[in-house]
Amino acid sequence: FNAQQLIYPYDESGKYKVEASYWGASNTTSFTVGRLGVNTFKILDAGSFDLIGNPTIYFIRGQTIQISATLKNLDIIPHNYIYLIQITDNNAKTIFIGWLSSTMYQNQTVRQTIGTIINTPGTYTATILVWDDWSKPTPLAPAITIIFHIT
């Protein structure tokens, strides 16, 4: 018995059917190939919000700032993802990083929110990133930036 492996690059996402035949015997299997990359997810309605969910870019020091966005899985398969928020000050110094990880099924939409408190007045930039994992992070959507102010 000699087994050979056939490797085929599937460049397009979709459902595939493979049939193998050998000396009159055959077998069929099906599988789904998803995509991975910057257009796998879409980020919608991103913004900064107060503690009760009102959109605002102005906060008082010590007030909870929530960075929130709606994520949509545009793919035909489920994906694990990391929703990551990085907040930097005017000097591009990172002052906060928060994240959560979850799974989204095909065409599912979820709203994610991460909050923090900043006590130093100034202008800040929050960057929303959606990655597939920590070990070799691949962006699943283009990064979104939000500017807000602490008084």
Coordinates of N, CA and C in Angstrom, one line a residue:
F1 N 0.8 -1.2 0.0 CA 0.0 0.0 0.0 C 0.9 1.2 0.0
N2 N 0.7 2.1 -0.9 CA 1.4 3.3 -1.0 C 0.5 4.5 -1.0
A3 N 0.6 5.3 0.0 CA -0.3 6.5 0.1 C 0.4 7.7 -0.3
Q4 N -0.3 8.6 -1.0 CA 0.3 9.8 -1.5 C -0.6 11.0 -1.0
Q5 N 0.1 12.1 -0.7 CA -0.6 13.2 -0.2 C -0.7 14.3 -1.3
L6 N -1.9 14.8 -1.5 CA -2.1 15.8 -2.4 C -2.4 17.1 -1.7
I7 N -1.6 18.1 -1.9 CA -1.8 19.4 -1.3 C -2.2 20.4 -2.3
Y8 N -3.4 21.0 -2.1 CA -3.9 21.9 -3.0 C -4.2 23.2 -2.3
P9 N -3.7 24.4 -2.8 CA -4.0 25.6 -2.1 C -5.4 26.1 -2.5
Y10 N -6.2 26.3 -1.5 CA -7.6 26.8 -1.7 C -7.5 28.3 -1.5
D11 N -7.5 29.0 -2.6 CA -7.4 30.5 -2.5 C -8.7 31.2 -2.2
E12 N -9.8 30.5 -2.5 CA -11.1 31.1 -2.3 C -11.9 30.4 -1.2
S13 N -12.6 31.2 -0.4 CA -13.4 30.6 0.7 C -14.6 30.0 0.0
G14 N -15.1 28.9 0.6 CA -16.3 28.3 0.0 C -16.4 26.8 0.5
K15 N -17.4 26.1 0.0 CA -17.6 24.7 0.3 C -17.0 23.9 -0.8
Y16 N -16.3 22.9 -0.4 CA -15.6 22.0 -1.4 C -16.0 20.6 -1.2
K17 N -16.0 19.8 -2.3 CA -16.3 18.4 -2.2 C -15.2 17.7 -3.0
V18 N -14.6 16.7 -2.3 CA -13.5 15.9 -2.9 C -13.9 14.5 -3.0
E19 N -13.6 13.9 -4.1 CA -13.9 12.4 -4.3 C -12.6 11.8 -4.7
A20 N -12.3 10.7 -4.0 CA -11.1 9.9 -4.3 C -11.6 8.5 -4.7
S21 N -11.0 8.0 -5.8 CA -11.3 6.7 -6.3 C -10.0 5.9 -6.5
Y22 N -10.1 4.6 -6.2 CA -9.0 3.7 -6.4 C -9.5 2.3 -6.6
W23 N -9.2 1.8 -7.8 CA -9.5 0.4 -8.1 C -11.0 0.1 -7.9
G24 N -11.9 1.0 -8.3 CA -13.3 0.8 -8.2 C -13.9 1.2 -6.9
A25 N -13.2 1.5 -5.9 CA -13.7 2.0 -4.7 C -13.5 3.5 -4.6
S26 N -14.5 4.2 -4.1 CA -14.4 5.6 -4.0 C -15.0 6.1 -2.7
N27 N -14.6 7.3 -2.3 CA -15.1 7.9 -1.1 C -15.2 9.4 -1.4
T28 N -16.2 10.1 -0.8 CA -16.4 11.5 -1.0 C -16.4 12.2 0.4
T29 N -15.8 13.3 0.5 CA -15.9 14.2 1.7 C -16.1 15.6 1.3
S30 N -16.6 16.4 2.2 CA -16.9 17.8 2.0 C -16.2 18.6 3.1
F31 N -15.8 19.8 2.8 CA -15.3 20.7 3.8 C -15.5 22.1 3.4
T32 N -15.4 23.0 4.4 CA -15.5 24.4 4.1 C -14.2 25.1 4.4
V33 N -13.8 26.0 3.5 CA -12.6 26.8 3.7 C -13.1 28.2 3.9
G34 N -12.6 28.8 5.0 CA -12.9 30.2 5.3 C -11.8 31.1 4.9
R35 N -11.9 32.4 5.1 CA -10.8 33.3 4.8 C -10.2 33.8 6.1
L36 N -9.0 34.3 6.0 CA -8.4 34.9 7.1 C -7.6 36.1 6.6
G37 N -7.9 37.2 7.3 CA -7.3 38.5 6.9 C -8.1 39.6 7.2
V38 N -7.7 40.8 6.7 CA -8.2 42.1 7.1 C -9.7 42.3 6.8
N39 N -10.3 41.5 5.9 CA -11.7 41.7 5.6 C -12.6 40.5 6.1
T40 N -12.1 39.8 7.1 CA -12.9 38.7 7.6 C -14.0 39.2 8.5
F41 N -13.7 40.3 9.3 CA -14.7 40.9 10.1 C -14.9 42.4 9.7
K42 N -16.0 43.0 10.1 CA -16.2 44.4 9.8 C -16.5 45.0 11.2
I43 N -15.9 46.2 11.4 CA -16.2 46.9 12.6 C -17.1 48.0 12.3
L44 N -18.2 48.1 13.1 CA -19.3 49.1 12.8 C -19.6 49.8 14.1
D45 N -20.1 51.0 14.0 CA -20.6 51.8 15.1 C -19.6 52.0 16.2
A46 N -18.3 52.2 15.9 CA -17.3 52.3 16.9 C -17.3 53.7 17.5
G47 N -17.1 53.8 18.8 CA -17.0 55.1 19.5 C -16.7 55.0 20.9
S48 N -16.7 56.2 21.6 CA -16.4 56.3 23.0 C -17.8 56.6 23.6
F49 N -18.0 56.0 24.8 CA -19.3 56.1 25.5 C -19.1 56.3 27.0
D50 N -20.1 57.0 27.6 CA -20.0 57.1 29.1 C -20.6 55.8 29.7
L51 N -20.6 55.7 31.0 CA -21.0 54.5 31.7 C -22.4 54.0 31.4
I52 N -23.3 54.9 31.0 CA -24.6 54.4 30.7 C -24.9 54.3 29.2
G53 N -23.8 54.4 28.4 CA -24.0 54.1 27.0 C -24.2 55.3 26.1
N54 N -24.1 56.6 26.6 CA -24.3 57.7 25.8 C -23.0 58.0 25.0
P55 N -23.1 58.2 23.7 CA -21.8 58.5 22.9 C -21.3 59.9 23.3
T56 N -20.0 60.0 23.5 CA -19.3 61.3 23.9 C -17.8 61.2 23.6
I57 N -17.2 62.3 23.4 CA -15.8 62.3 23.3 C -15.2 63.1 24.4
Y58 N -16.0 63.6 25.3 CA -15.6 64.5 26.4 C -15.9 63.8 27.7
F59 N -14.8 63.6 28.5 CA -15.0 62.9 29.8 C -14.3 63.8 30.9
I60 N -14.8 63.6 32.1 CA -14.2 64.2 33.3 C -13.2 63.2 33.9
R61 N -12.1 63.7 34.4 CA -11.1 62.7 34.9 C -11.8 61.9 36.0
G62 N -11.5 60.6 36.0 CA -12.1 59.7 37.0 C -13.4 59.1 36.5
Q63 N -13.9 59.6 35.3 CA -15.1 59.0 34.7 C -14.8 57.8 33.9
T64 N -15.7 56.8 33.9 CA -15.4 55.6 33.1 C -15.6 55.9 31.6
I65 N -14.6 55.5 30.9 CA -14.6 55.7 29.4 C -14.8 54.3 28.8
Q66 N -15.8 54.1 28.0 CA -16.1 52.8 27.3 C -15.8 53.0 25.8
I67 N -15.0 52.1 25.3 CA -14.7 52.0 23.9 C -15.5 50.8 23.4
S68 N -16.4 51.1 22.5 CA -17.3 50.0 22.1 C -17.4 50.0 20.5
A69 N -17.7 48.8 20.0 CA -17.9 48.6 18.6 C -18.7 47.4 18.3
T70 N -19.4 47.4 17.2 CA -20.1 46.2 16.8 C -19.2 45.5 15.8
L71 N -19.1 44.2 16.0 CA -18.3 43.3 15.1 C -19.2 42.4 14.3
K72 N -18.9 42.2 13.1 CA -19.6 41.3 12.2 C -18.7 40.3 11.5
N73 N -18.9 39.0 11.7 CA -18.1 38.0 11.0 C -18.7 37.9 9.6
L74 N -17.9 38.3 8.6 CA -18.3 38.3 7.2 C -18.1 36.9 6.5
D75 N -17.4 36.0 7.3 CA -17.0 34.7 6.7 C -18.1 33.7 6.8
I76 N -17.9 32.6 6.1 CA -18.8 31.5 6.1 C -18.5 30.4 7.1
I77 N -17.5 30.7 7.9 CA -17.1 29.7 9.0 C -17.0 30.5 10.3
P78 N -17.1 29.9 11.5 CA -16.8 30.6 12.8 C -15.4 31.0 12.9
H79 N -15.1 32.0 13.7 CA -13.7 32.4 13.9 C -13.5 32.8 15.4
N80 N -12.4 32.4 16.0 CA -12.0 32.9 17.2 C -11.4 34.3 17.0
Y81 N -11.6 35.2 17.9 CA -11.0 36.6 17.7 C -10.7 37.2 19.1
I82 N -9.8 38.2 19.0 CA -9.5 39.0 20.1 C -9.9 40.5 19.8
Y83 N -10.7 41.0 20.7 CA -11.1 42.5 20.6 C -10.1 43.2 21.5
L84 N -9.3 44.1 20.9 CA -8.2 44.7 21.7 C -8.3 46.2 21.6
I85 N -8.2 46.9 22.7 CA -8.2 48.3 22.8 C -6.9 48.8 23.3
Q86 N -6.3 49.7 22.6 CA -5.0 50.3 23.0 C -5.3 51.8 23.1
I87 N -5.0 52.4 24.3 CA -5.2 53.9 24.4 C -3.8 54.5 24.6
T88 N -3.6 55.6 23.8 CA -2.3 56.3 23.9 C -2.6 57.8 24.2
D89 N -1.6 58.4 24.8 CA -1.7 59.9 25.1 C -1.2 60.7 23.9
N90 N -1.0 62.0 24.1 CA -0.6 62.9 23.1 C 0.9 62.6 22.6
N91 N 1.7 61.9 23.5 CA 3.0 61.6 23.2 C 3.2 60.2 22.6
A92 N 2.0 59.6 22.2 CA 2.0 58.2 21.7 C 2.4 57.2 22.7
K93 N 2.4 57.5 24.0 CA 2.7 56.6 25.0 C 1.5 55.7 25.4
T94 N 1.6 54.4 25.4 CA 0.5 53.6 25.7 C 0.2 53.7 27.2
I95 N -1.0 54.0 27.5 CA -1.4 54.1 28.9 C -2.4 53.0 29.3
F96 N -3.0 52.3 28.3 CA -4.0 51.3 28.6 C -4.0 50.3 27.5
I97 N -4.1 49.0 27.8 CA -4.4 48.0 26.9 C -5.4 47.0 27.5
G98 N -6.5 46.8 26.9 CA -7.5 45.9 27.4 C -8.0 45.0 26.2
W99 N -8.4 43.8 26.5 CA -8.8 42.9 25.5 C -9.8 41.8 26.0
L100 N -10.5 41.2 25.1 CA -11.3 40.1 25.4 C -11.3 39.2 24.2
S101 N -11.5 37.9 24.5 CA -11.5 36.9 23.3 C -12.7 36.1 23.3
S102 N -13.2 35.8 22.2 CA -14.4 35.0 22.0 C -14.4 34.3 20.6
T103 N -15.6 33.8 20.3 CA -15.8 33.1 19.0 C -17.1 33.7 18.4
M104 N -17.0 34.0 17.1 CA -18.2 34.4 16.4 C -18.5 33.5 15.3
Y105 N -19.8 33.1 15.2 CA -20.2 32.2 14.1 C -20.4 33.0 12.8
Q106 N -20.6 32.3 11.7 CA -20.7 32.9 10.4 C -21.9 33.9 10.4
N107 N -21.6 35.1 9.9 CA -22.6 36.2 9.7 C -23.1 36.7 11.1
Q108 N -22.5 36.3 12.2 CA -23.0 36.7 13.5 C -22.5 38.2 13.7
T109 N -23.3 38.9 14.5 CA -22.9 40.3 14.9 C -23.0 40.4 16.4
V110 N -21.9 41.0 17.0 CA -21.9 41.2 18.5 C -21.4 42.6 18.8
R111 N -21.8 43.1 19.9 CA -21.3 44.4 20.4 C -20.3 44.1 21.5
Q112 N -19.1 44.7 21.4 CA -18.1 44.5 22.5 C -17.8 45.8 23.0
T113 N -17.5 45.9 24.3 CA -17.1 47.1 25.1 C -16.1 46.8 26.1
I114 N -15.1 47.7 26.1 CA -14.0 47.6 27.1 C -13.9 49.0 27.8
G115 N -13.9 49.1 29.1 CA -13.9 50.3 29.8 C -12.7 50.5 30.6
T116 N -12.3 51.8 30.9 CA -11.2 52.1 31.8 C -11.5 53.5 32.4
I117 N -10.6 53.9 33.3 CA -10.7 55.2 33.9 C -9.3 55.9 33.7
I118 N -9.3 57.1 33.2 CA -8.1 57.9 33.0 C -8.2 59.1 33.9
N119 N -7.2 59.4 34.7 CA -7.2 60.5 35.7 C -6.4 61.7 35.3
T120 N -5.7 61.7 34.2 CA -4.9 62.8 33.7 C -5.6 63.5 32.5
P121 N -5.8 64.8 32.7 CA -6.4 65.5 31.6 C -5.6 65.5 30.3
G122 N -6.2 65.5 29.2 CA -5.5 65.5 27.9 C -6.4 64.9 26.8
T123 N -5.7 64.8 25.6 CA -6.4 64.2 24.4 C -5.8 62.8 24.2
Y124 N -6.6 61.9 24.0 CA -6.2 60.5 23.9 C -6.7 59.8 22.6
T125 N -6.0 58.8 22.2 CA -6.4 58.0 21.0 C -6.6 56.6 21.4
A126 N -7.8 56.1 21.2 CA -8.1 54.7 21.4 C -8.1 54.0 20.0
T127 N -7.3 52.9 19.9 CA -7.3 52.1 18.7 C -8.0 50.8 18.9
I128 N -8.9 50.5 18.1 CA -9.6 49.2 18.2 C -9.0 48.2 17.2
L129 N -8.5 47.1 17.7 CA -7.9 46.0 16.8 C -8.7 44.8 17.0
V130 N -8.9 44.0 15.9 CA -9.5 42.7 16.0 C -8.5 41.7 15.3
W131 N -8.0 40.8 16.1 CA -7.0 39.8 15.7 C -7.6 38.4 15.8
D132 N -6.9 37.5 15.2 CA -7.3 36.1 15.3 C -6.7 35.4 16.5
D133 N -5.5 35.7 16.9 CA -4.9 35.1 18.1 C -3.6 35.9 18.5
W134 N -3.1 35.5 19.6 CA -1.9 36.2 20.2 C -0.6 35.7 19.6
S135 N -0.5 34.4 19.2 CA 0.8 33.8 18.8 C 1.3 34.4 17.5
K136 N 0.5 34.5 16.5 CA 0.8 35.1 15.2 C -0.4 35.9 14.8
P137 N -0.5 37.1 15.4 CA -1.8 37.9 15.2 C -1.9 38.3 13.7
T138 N -3.1 38.0 13.2 CA -3.5 38.4 11.9 C -4.7 39.3 12.1
P139 N -4.6 40.5 11.5 CA -5.8 41.4 11.6 C -7.0 40.8 10.9
L140 N -8.2 40.8 11.5 CA -9.4 40.4 10.9 C -10.2 41.5 10.4
A141 N -9.8 42.8 10.7 CA -10.5 44.0 10.2 C -9.5 45.1 10.3
P142 N -9.7 46.2 9.5 CA -8.9 47.3 9.6 C -9.0 48.0 11.0
A143 N -7.9 48.5 11.5 CA -7.9 49.2 12.8 C -8.8 50.4 12.7
I144 N -9.4 50.8 13.8 CA -10.2 52.0 13.9 C -9.6 52.8 15.0
T145 N -9.5 54.1 14.8 CA -9.1 55.0 15.9 C -10.2 56.0 16.3
I146 N -10.2 56.3 17.6 CA -11.2 57.2 18.2 C -10.4 58.2 19.1
I147 N -10.7 59.5 18.9 CA -10.0 60.5 19.7 C -11.0 61.0 20.7
F148 N -10.6 61.1 22.0 CA -11.4 61.6 23.1 C -10.6 62.5 24.0
H149 N -11.3 63.2 24.9 CA -10.7 64.2 25.7 C -11.1 64.0 27.2
I150 N -10.1 64.2 28.0 CA -10.3 64.2 29.5 C -10.1 65.6 30.0
T151 N -11.0 66.1 30.8 CA -10.9 67.4 31.4 C -10.8 67.4 32.9

